[in-house]
Coordinates of C-alpha atoms in Angstrom, one line a residue:
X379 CA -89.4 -72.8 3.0
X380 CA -86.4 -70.8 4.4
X381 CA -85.6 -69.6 1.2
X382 CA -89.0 -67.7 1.1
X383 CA -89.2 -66.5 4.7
X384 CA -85.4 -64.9 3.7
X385 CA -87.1 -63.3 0.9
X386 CA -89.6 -61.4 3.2
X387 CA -87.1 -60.3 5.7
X388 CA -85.1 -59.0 3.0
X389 CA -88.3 -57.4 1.8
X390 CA -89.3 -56.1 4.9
X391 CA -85.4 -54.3 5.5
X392 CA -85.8 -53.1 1.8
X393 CA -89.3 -51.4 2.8
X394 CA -87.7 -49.9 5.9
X395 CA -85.0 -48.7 4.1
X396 CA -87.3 -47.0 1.7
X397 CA -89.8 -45.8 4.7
X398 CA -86.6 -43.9 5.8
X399 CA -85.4 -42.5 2.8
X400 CA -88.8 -40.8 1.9
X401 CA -90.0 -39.8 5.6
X402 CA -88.7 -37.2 8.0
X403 CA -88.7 -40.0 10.8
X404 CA -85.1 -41.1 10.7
X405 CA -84.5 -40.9 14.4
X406 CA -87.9 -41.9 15.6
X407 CA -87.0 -45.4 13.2
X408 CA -83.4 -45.9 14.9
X409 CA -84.9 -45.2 18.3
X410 CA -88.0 -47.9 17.9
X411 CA -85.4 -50.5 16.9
X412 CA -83.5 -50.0 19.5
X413 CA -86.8 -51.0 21.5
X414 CA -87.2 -53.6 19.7
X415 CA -83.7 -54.8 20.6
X416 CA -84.7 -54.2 23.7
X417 CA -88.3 -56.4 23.5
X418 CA -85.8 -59.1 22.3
X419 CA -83.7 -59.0 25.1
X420 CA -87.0 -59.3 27.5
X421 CA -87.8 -62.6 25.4
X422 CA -84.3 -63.8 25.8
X423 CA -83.8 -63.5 29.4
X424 CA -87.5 -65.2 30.1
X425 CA -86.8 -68.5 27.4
X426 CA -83.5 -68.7 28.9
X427 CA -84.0 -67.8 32.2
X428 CA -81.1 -65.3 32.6
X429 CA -82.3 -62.2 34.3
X430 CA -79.2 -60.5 33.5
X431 CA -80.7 -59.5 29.9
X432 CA -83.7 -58.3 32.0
X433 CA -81.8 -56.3 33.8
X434 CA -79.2 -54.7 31.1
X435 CA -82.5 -53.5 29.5
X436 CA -83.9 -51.9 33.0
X437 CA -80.6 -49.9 33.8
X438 CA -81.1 -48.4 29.9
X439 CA -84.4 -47.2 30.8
X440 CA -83.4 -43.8 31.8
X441 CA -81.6 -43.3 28.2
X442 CA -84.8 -44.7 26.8
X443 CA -86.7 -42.0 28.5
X444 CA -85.2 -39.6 27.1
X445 CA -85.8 -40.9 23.3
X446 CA -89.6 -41.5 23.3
X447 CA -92.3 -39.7 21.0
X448 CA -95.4 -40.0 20.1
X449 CA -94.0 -41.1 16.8
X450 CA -91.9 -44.4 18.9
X451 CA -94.9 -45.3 21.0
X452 CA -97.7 -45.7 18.0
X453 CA -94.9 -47.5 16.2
X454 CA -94.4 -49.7 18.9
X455 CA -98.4 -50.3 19.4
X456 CA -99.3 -51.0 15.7
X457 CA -96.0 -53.6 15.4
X458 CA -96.8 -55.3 18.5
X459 CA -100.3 -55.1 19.5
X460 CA -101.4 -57.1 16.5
X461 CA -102.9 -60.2 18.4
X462 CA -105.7 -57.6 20.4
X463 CA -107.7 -54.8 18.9
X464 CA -108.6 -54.0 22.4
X465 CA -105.0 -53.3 24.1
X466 CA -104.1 -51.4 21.4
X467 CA -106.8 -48.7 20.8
X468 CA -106.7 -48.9 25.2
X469 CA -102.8 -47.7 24.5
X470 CA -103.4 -45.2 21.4
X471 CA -106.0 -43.6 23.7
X472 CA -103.3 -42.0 25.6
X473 CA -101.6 -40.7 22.3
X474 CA -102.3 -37.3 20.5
X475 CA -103.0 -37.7 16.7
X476 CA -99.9 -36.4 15.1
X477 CA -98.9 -36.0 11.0
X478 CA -98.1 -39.1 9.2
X479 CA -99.9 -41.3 11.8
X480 CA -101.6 -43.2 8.6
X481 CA -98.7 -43.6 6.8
X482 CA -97.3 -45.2 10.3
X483 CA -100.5 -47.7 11.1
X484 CA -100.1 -48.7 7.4
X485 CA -96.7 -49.7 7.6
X486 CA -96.6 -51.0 11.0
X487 CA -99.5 -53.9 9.6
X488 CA -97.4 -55.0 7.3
X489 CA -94.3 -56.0 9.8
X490 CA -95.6 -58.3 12.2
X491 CA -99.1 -60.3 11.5
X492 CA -98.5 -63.0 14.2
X493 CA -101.8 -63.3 16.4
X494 CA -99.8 -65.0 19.2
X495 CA -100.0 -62.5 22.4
X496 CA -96.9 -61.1 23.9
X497 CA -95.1 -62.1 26.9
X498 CA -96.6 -60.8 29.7
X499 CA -93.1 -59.2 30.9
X500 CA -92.8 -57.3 27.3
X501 CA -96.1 -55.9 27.7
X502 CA -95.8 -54.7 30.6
X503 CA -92.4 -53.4 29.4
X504 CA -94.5 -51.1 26.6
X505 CA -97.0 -50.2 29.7
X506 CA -94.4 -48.6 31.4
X507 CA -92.6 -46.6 28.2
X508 CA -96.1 -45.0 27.9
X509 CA -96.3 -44.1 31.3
X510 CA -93.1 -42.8 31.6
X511 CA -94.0 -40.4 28.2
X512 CA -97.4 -39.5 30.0
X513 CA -95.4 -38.2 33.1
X514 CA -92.9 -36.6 31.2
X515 CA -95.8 -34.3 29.0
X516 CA -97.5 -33.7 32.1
X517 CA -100.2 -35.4 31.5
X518 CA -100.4 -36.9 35.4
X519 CA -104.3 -37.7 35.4
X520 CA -103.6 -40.0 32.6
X521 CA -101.0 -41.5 34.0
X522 CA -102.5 -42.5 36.5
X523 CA -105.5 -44.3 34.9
X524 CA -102.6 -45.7 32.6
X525 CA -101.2 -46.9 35.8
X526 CA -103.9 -48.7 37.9
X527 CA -104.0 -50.7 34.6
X528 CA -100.8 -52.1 35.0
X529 CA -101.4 -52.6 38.7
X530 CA -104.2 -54.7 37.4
X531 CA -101.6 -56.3 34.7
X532 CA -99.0 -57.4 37.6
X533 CA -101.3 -58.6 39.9
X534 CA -102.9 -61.3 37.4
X535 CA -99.7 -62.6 36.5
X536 CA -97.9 -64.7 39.6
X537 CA -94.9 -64.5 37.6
X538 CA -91.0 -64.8 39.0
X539 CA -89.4 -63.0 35.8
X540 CA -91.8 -60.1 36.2
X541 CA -90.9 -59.3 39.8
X542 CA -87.8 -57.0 38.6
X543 CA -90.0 -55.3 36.2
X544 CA -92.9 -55.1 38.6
X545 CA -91.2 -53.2 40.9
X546 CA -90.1 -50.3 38.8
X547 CA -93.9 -50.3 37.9
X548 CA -94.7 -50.0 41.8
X549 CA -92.6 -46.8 42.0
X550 CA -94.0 -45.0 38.8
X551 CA -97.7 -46.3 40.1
X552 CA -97.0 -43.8 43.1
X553 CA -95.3 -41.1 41.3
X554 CA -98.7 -40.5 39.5
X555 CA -100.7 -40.3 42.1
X556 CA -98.6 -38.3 44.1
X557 CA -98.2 -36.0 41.4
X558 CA -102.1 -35.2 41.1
X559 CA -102.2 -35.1 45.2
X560 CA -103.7 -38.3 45.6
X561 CA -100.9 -40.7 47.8
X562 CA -102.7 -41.5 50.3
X563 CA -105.3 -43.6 47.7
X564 CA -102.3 -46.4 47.2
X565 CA -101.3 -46.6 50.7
X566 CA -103.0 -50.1 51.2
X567 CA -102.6 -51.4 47.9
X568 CA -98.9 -50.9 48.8
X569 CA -99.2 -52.5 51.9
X570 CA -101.1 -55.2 50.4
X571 CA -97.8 -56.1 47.7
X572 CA -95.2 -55.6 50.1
X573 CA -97.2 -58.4 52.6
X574 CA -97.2 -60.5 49.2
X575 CA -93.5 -59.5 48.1
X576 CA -92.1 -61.0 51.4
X577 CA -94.0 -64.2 51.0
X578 CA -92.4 -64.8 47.6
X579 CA -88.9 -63.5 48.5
X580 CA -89.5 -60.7 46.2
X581 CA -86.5 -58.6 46.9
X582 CA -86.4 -56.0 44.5
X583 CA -90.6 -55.3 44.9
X584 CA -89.9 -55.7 49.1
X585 CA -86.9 -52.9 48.3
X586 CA -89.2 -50.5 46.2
X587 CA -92.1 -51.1 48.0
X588 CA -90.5 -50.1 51.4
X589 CA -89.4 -47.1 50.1
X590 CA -92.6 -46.5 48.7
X591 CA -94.3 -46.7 51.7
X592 CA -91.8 -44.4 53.6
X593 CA -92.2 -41.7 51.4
X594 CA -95.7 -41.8 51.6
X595 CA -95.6 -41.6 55.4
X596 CA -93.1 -38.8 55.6
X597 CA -95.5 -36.7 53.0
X598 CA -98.2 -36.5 55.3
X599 CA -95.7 -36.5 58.4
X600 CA -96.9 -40.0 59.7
X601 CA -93.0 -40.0 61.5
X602 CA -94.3 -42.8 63.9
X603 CA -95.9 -45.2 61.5
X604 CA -93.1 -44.5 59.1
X605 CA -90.7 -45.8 62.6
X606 CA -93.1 -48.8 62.7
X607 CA -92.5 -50.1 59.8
X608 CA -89.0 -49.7 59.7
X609 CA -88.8 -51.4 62.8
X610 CA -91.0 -54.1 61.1
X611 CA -90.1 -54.6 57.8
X612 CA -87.1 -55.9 57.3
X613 CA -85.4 -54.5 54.7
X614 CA -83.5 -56.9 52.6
X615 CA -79.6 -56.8 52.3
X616 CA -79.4 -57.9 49.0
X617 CA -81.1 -54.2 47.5
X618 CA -79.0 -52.3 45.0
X619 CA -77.3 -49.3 46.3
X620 CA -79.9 -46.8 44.7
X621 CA -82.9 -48.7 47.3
X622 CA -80.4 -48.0 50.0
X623 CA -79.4 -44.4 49.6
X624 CA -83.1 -44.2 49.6
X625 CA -84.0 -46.0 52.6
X626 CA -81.0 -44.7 54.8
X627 CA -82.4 -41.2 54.0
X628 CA -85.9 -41.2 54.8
X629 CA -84.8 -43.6 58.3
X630 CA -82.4 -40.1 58.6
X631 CA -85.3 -37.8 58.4
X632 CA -87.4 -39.9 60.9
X633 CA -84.4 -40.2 63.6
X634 CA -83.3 -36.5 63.2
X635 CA -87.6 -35.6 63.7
X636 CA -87.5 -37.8 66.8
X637 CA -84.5 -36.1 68.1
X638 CA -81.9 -38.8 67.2
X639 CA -79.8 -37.0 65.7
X640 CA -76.6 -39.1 66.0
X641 CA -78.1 -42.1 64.3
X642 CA -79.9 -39.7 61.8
X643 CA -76.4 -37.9 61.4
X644 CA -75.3 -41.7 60.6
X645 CA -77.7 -42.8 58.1
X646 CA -77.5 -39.4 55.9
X647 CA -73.8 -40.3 55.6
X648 CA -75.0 -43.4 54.7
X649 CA -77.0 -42.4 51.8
X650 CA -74.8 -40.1 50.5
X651 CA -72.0 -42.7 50.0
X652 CA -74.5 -44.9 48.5
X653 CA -76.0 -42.8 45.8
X654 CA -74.5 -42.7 42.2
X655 CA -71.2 -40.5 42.1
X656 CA -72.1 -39.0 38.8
X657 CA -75.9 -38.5 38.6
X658 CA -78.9 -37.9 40.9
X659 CA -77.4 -34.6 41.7
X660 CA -80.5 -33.8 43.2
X661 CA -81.1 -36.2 46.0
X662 CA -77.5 -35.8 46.3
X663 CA -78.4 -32.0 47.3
X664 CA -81.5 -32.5 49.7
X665 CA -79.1 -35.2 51.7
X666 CA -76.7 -33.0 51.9
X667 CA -79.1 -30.1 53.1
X668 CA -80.1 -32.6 55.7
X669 CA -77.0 -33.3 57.0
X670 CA -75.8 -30.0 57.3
X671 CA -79.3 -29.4 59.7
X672 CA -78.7 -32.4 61.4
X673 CA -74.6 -31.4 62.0
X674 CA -76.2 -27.8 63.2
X675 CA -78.5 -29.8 65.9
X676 CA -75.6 -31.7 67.2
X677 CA -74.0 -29.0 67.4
X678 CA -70.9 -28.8 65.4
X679 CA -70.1 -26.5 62.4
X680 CA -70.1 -27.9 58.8
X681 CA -66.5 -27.4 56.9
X682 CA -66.7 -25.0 54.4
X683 CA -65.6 -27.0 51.8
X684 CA -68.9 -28.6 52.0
X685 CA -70.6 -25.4 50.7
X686 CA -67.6 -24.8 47.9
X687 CA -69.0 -27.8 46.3
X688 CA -69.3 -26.7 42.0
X689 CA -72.5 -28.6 42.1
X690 CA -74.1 -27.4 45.2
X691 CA -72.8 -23.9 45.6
X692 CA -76.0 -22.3 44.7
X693 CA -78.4 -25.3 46.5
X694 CA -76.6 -24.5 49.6
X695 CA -76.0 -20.5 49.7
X696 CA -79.3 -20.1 52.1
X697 CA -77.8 -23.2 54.2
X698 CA -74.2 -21.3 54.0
X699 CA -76.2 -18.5 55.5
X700 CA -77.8 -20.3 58.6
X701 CA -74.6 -21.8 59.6
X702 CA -73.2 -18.3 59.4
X703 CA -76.0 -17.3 62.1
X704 CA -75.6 -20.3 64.4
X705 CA -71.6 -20.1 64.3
X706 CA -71.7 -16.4 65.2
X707 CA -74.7 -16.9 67.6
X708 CA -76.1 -14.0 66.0
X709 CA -79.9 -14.6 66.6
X710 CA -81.2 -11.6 64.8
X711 CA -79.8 -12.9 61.1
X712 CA -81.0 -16.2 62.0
X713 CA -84.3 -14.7 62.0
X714 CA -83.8 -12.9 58.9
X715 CA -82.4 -15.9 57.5
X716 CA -85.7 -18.5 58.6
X717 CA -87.9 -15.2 57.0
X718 CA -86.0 -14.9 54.0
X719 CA -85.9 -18.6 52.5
X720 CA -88.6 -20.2 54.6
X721 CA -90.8 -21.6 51.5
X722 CA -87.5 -22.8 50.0
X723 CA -86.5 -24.6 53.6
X724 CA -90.4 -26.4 53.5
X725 CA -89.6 -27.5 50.3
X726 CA -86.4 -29.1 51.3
X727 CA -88.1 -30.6 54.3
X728 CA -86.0 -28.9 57.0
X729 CA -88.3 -26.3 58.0
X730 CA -89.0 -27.9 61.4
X731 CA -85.8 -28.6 62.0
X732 CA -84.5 -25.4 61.5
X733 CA -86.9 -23.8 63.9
X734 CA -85.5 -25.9 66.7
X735 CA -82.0 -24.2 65.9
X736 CA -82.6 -21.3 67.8
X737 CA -81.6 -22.9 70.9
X738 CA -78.6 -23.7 69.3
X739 CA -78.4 -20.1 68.3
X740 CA -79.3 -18.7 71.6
X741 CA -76.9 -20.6 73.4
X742 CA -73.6 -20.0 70.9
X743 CA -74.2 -16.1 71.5
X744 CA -74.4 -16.9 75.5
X745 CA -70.7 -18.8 74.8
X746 CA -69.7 -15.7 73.2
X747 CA -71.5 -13.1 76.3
X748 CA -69.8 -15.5 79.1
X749 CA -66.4 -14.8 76.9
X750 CA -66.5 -11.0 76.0
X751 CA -68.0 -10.3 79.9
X752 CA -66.8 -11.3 83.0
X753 CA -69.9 -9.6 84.8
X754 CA -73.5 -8.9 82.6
X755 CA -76.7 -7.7 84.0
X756 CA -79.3 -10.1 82.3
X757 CA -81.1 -7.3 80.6
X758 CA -78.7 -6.5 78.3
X759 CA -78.5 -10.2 78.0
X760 CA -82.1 -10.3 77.2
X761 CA -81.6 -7.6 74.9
X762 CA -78.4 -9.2 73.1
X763 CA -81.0 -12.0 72.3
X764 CA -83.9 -10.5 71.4
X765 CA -86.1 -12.2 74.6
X766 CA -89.5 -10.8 75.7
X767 CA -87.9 -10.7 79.3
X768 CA -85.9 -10.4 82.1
X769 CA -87.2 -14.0 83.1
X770 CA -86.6 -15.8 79.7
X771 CA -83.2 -14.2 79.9
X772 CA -82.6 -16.0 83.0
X773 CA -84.4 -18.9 81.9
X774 CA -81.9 -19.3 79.1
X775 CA -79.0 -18.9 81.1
X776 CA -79.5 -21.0 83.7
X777 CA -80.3 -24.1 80.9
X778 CA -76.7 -23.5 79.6
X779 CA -75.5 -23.2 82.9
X780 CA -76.9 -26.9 83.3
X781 CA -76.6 -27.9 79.9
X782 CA -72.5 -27.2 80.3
X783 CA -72.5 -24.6 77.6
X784 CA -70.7 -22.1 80.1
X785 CA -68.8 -22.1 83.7
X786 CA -71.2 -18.7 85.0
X787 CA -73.7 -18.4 88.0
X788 CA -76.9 -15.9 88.2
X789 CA -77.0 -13.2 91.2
X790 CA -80.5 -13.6 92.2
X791 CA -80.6 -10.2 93.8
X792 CA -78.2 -8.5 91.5
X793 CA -79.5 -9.7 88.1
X794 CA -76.9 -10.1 86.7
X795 CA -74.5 -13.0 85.3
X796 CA -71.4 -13.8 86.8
X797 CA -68.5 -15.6 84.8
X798 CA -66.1 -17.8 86.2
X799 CA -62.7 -18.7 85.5
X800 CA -62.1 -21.0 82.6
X801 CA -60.9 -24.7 83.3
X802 CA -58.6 -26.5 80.8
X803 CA -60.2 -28.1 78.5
X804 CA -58.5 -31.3 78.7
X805 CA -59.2 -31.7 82.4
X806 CA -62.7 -32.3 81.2
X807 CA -64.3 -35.0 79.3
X808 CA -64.8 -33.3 76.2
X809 CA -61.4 -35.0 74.7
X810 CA -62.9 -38.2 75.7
X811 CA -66.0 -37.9 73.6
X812 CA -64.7 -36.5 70.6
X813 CA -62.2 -39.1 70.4
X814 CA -65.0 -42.1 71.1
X815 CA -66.7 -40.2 68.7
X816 CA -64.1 -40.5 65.9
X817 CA -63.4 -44.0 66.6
X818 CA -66.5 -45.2 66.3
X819 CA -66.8 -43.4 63.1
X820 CA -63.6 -45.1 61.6
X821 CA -65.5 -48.9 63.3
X822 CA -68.7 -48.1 61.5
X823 CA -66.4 -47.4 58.1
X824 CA -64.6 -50.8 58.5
X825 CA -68.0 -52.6 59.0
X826 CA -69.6 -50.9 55.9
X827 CA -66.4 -51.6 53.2
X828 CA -66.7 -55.2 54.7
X829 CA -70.4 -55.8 53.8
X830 CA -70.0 -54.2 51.0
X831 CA -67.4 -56.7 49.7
X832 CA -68.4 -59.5 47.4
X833 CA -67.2 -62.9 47.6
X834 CA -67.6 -65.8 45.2
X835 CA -69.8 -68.4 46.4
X836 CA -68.8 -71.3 48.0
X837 CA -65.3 -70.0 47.6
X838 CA -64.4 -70.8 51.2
X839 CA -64.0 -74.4 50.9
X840 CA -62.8 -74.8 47.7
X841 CA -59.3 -75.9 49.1
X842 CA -60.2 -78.0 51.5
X843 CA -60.4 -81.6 51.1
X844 CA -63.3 -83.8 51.2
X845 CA -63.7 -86.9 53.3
X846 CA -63.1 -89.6 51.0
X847 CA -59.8 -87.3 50.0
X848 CA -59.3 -87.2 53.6
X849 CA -59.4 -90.8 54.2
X850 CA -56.8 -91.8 51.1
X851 CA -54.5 -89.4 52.2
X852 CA -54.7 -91.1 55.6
X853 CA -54.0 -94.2 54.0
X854 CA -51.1 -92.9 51.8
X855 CA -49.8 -92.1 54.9
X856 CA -50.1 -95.5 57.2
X857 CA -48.5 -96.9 54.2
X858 CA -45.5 -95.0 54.1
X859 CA -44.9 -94.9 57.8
X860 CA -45.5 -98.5 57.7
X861 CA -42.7 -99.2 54.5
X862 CA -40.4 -96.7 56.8
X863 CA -40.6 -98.7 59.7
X864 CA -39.6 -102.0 57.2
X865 CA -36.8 -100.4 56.3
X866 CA -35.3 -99.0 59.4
X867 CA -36.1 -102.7 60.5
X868 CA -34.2 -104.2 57.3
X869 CA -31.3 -102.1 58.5
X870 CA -30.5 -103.2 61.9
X871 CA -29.8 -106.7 61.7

């Protein structure tokens, strides 16, 4: 009996061999055994009930992206989908009719005959390879029909193994639909998954899912539910790093929009540190555009080493530009600048935060007025700024004589600013804050390297002693005091 199934697995390598030789689809055959490594891998991990082989195959998936065909996915289909004629011409619907397709379907027939069904984890595994080709052709209408089916797939299944899986699956799901303009459709069915994520302890789906939602707020600028549920949901500690960098940077977006800009300032630094050092160079970009708004609003001026980055130098000319304007207080560039590259801005998400920069604007070139003139009427003033008025011009002044920005008073009946005499700076509080601010910056380093550290389990009592240890040792040592005191009794007579 195992000397005849040999013989057909030797058969079946010699008939790949030859299919090979005599076809032009050399890479597409390496490639599809590859994801049939990987289909092996899926069974492993479930029979044996390590998710690590799971995983392994899930951190590949970007590298498998990159390989799939037409050719792959119909060889895939005909191997595997041999147990229902239904899920298979359901999955070769979404294919184009390319050459050799015949000579594929024949071929594939012949390698695997079993009418058992898959795992439910590997064919959801195929599922998402052909939605990942849809989106990557452009075909987003497809994708997302393709997707609500595999919505339909995970639900059925109350499955632990597929949670991991699952939750790449939620992602994708709302990638399609946001692609065709259509996110607002899977708002509760996400809602509804991450209620059922929790329950089961779900981490990885109540990670995604989070996300999910977050970015579906902050499209349709819903800041304040966004703030709900991240003051409701829980987000769970034990999410990869690439769920974090996520997370911190839409929480960033929806502090620096309600006008906390410290803690926003805070989380995009966050994020940054958390994403991958050597890939996702784009989110890497819009964080940093963030940031650089965010450190504008707070008023300080971004180093300029942060703009001589070699992968952001061109990403972050028009943001080089802005900071030019608000360092120099120069309000008319500013204006040219918000003009020039407002689609761009939008696009980045910074639009309306970049409008409220004219204060910031408006008040730097008053810093530099109050310095270059110890006496200026406030139309020039209102000139220098490009106001409507005499009245915004004093306006404006008199909120950065307030605000701190500059040691000046107004003559009412002159109209006109007077400066006063400079104080030193370190008679102030302004040496104060930015040294509270620094350390608490180095505190909030310490306490992030510390969670971030990872300890073995249960490795904080493996050197203490246990009772009934405890109790011989006690022993051990009654005896020996007691055969001490014998002998110091032997000895005096």
């Amino acid at each position: 009996m195992q000397e005849s199934k040999g013989v057909e697995i030797q058969a079946e390598i010699e008939k790949d061999v030859e299919l090979c030789s005599t076809s032009y689809y050399y890479e597409d055959y390496i490639h599809f055994e590859e994801i049939r490594e990987h289909a092996r891998q899926i069974e492993k991990s479930i029979q044996a009930k390590e998710p690590r082989f799971l995983h392994r195959v899930l951190r590949s998936l970007p590298t498998t992206r990159k390989i799939l065909t037409n050719t792959i996915l119909k060889r895939i289909i005909h191997s595997f989908y041999t147990h229902s004629v239904k899920d298979r011409d359901f999955l070769l619907s979404y294919l184009e009719q390319v050459p050799g397709d015949d000579l594929v379907q024949q071929r594939m027939q012949s390698i695997k005959s079993s009418t058992s069904p898959l795992l439910p984890e590997v064919d959801v595994y195929f599922h998402l390879l052909l939605l990942l080709r849809l989106l990557d052709t452009g075909k987003h209408k497809e994708a997302a029909d393709l997707s609500d089916a595999i919505m339909q797939k995970v639900i059925s299944q109350n499955r632990r193994s597929l949670d991991t899986l699952a939750a790449r699956c939620y992602f994708y799901y709302q990638r399609s639909f946001e692609l065709i303009g259509q996110m607002d459709k899977v708002r509760s069915f996400l809602l509804t998954r991450l209620r059922t994520s929790t329950l089961r302890n779900d981490f990885d789906g109540q990670a995604t899912l989070t996300n999910c939602l977050l970015r579906n707020y902050l499209h349709y600028n819903l800041y304040d539910q966004a703030d709900k549920l991240a003051s409701k949901a829980a987000f769970p500690e034990s999410a990869n790093n690439n769920e974090w960098s996520r997370y911190l940077y839409y929480i960033g977006r929806v502090k620096a929009i309600q006008l906390q800009y410290s803690q926003a300032y805070k989380n995009l630094q966050q994020a940054i540190q958390k994403a991958p050092q050597s890939t996702a160079l784009g989110f890497k970009q819009i964080v940093q555009k963030m940031i650089i708004v965010v450190e504008l609003l707070m008023g300080k001026i971004p180093e300029r080493s942060v703009f001589r980055q070699k992968n952001m130098r061109r990403s972050l000319a028009p943001y080089f530009q802005l900071t030019q304007a608000v360092r120099f207080g120069d309000v008319q560039k500013f204006e040219e600048v918000v003009t020039l590259f407002a689609e761009k801005f939008r696009a980045d998400y910074t639009y309306t935060l970049i409008l409220r920069l004219r204060h910031n604007v408006i008040k730097t070139a008053i810093r530099y007025i109050s310095l270059a003139y110890i006496k200026i009427s406030l139309k020039d003033i209102a000139q220098k700024l490009m106001l409507d008025s005499i009245e915004d011009a004093e306006f404006v002044v008199a909120k950065a004589i307030r605000d701190g920005v500059i040691e000046a008073f107004i003559d009412e009946d002159g109209k006109f600013m007077q400066s006063r005499e400079i104080s030193d700076v370190y008679s102030t509080r302004e040496p104060q804050i930015s040294f509270h601010q620094r350390v608490k910056f180095c505190l909030d380093v310490h306490n992030q390297s510390i969670k971030a550290m990872r300890f073995p389990p249960k490795s904080y009592n493996k050197d203490l002693e246990s009772a009934e240890e405890r109790r011989e040792r006690e022993q051990q040592d009654m005896e020996l005091a007691s055969e001490m005191a014998e002998e110091e009794d032997e000895g005096y007579p």
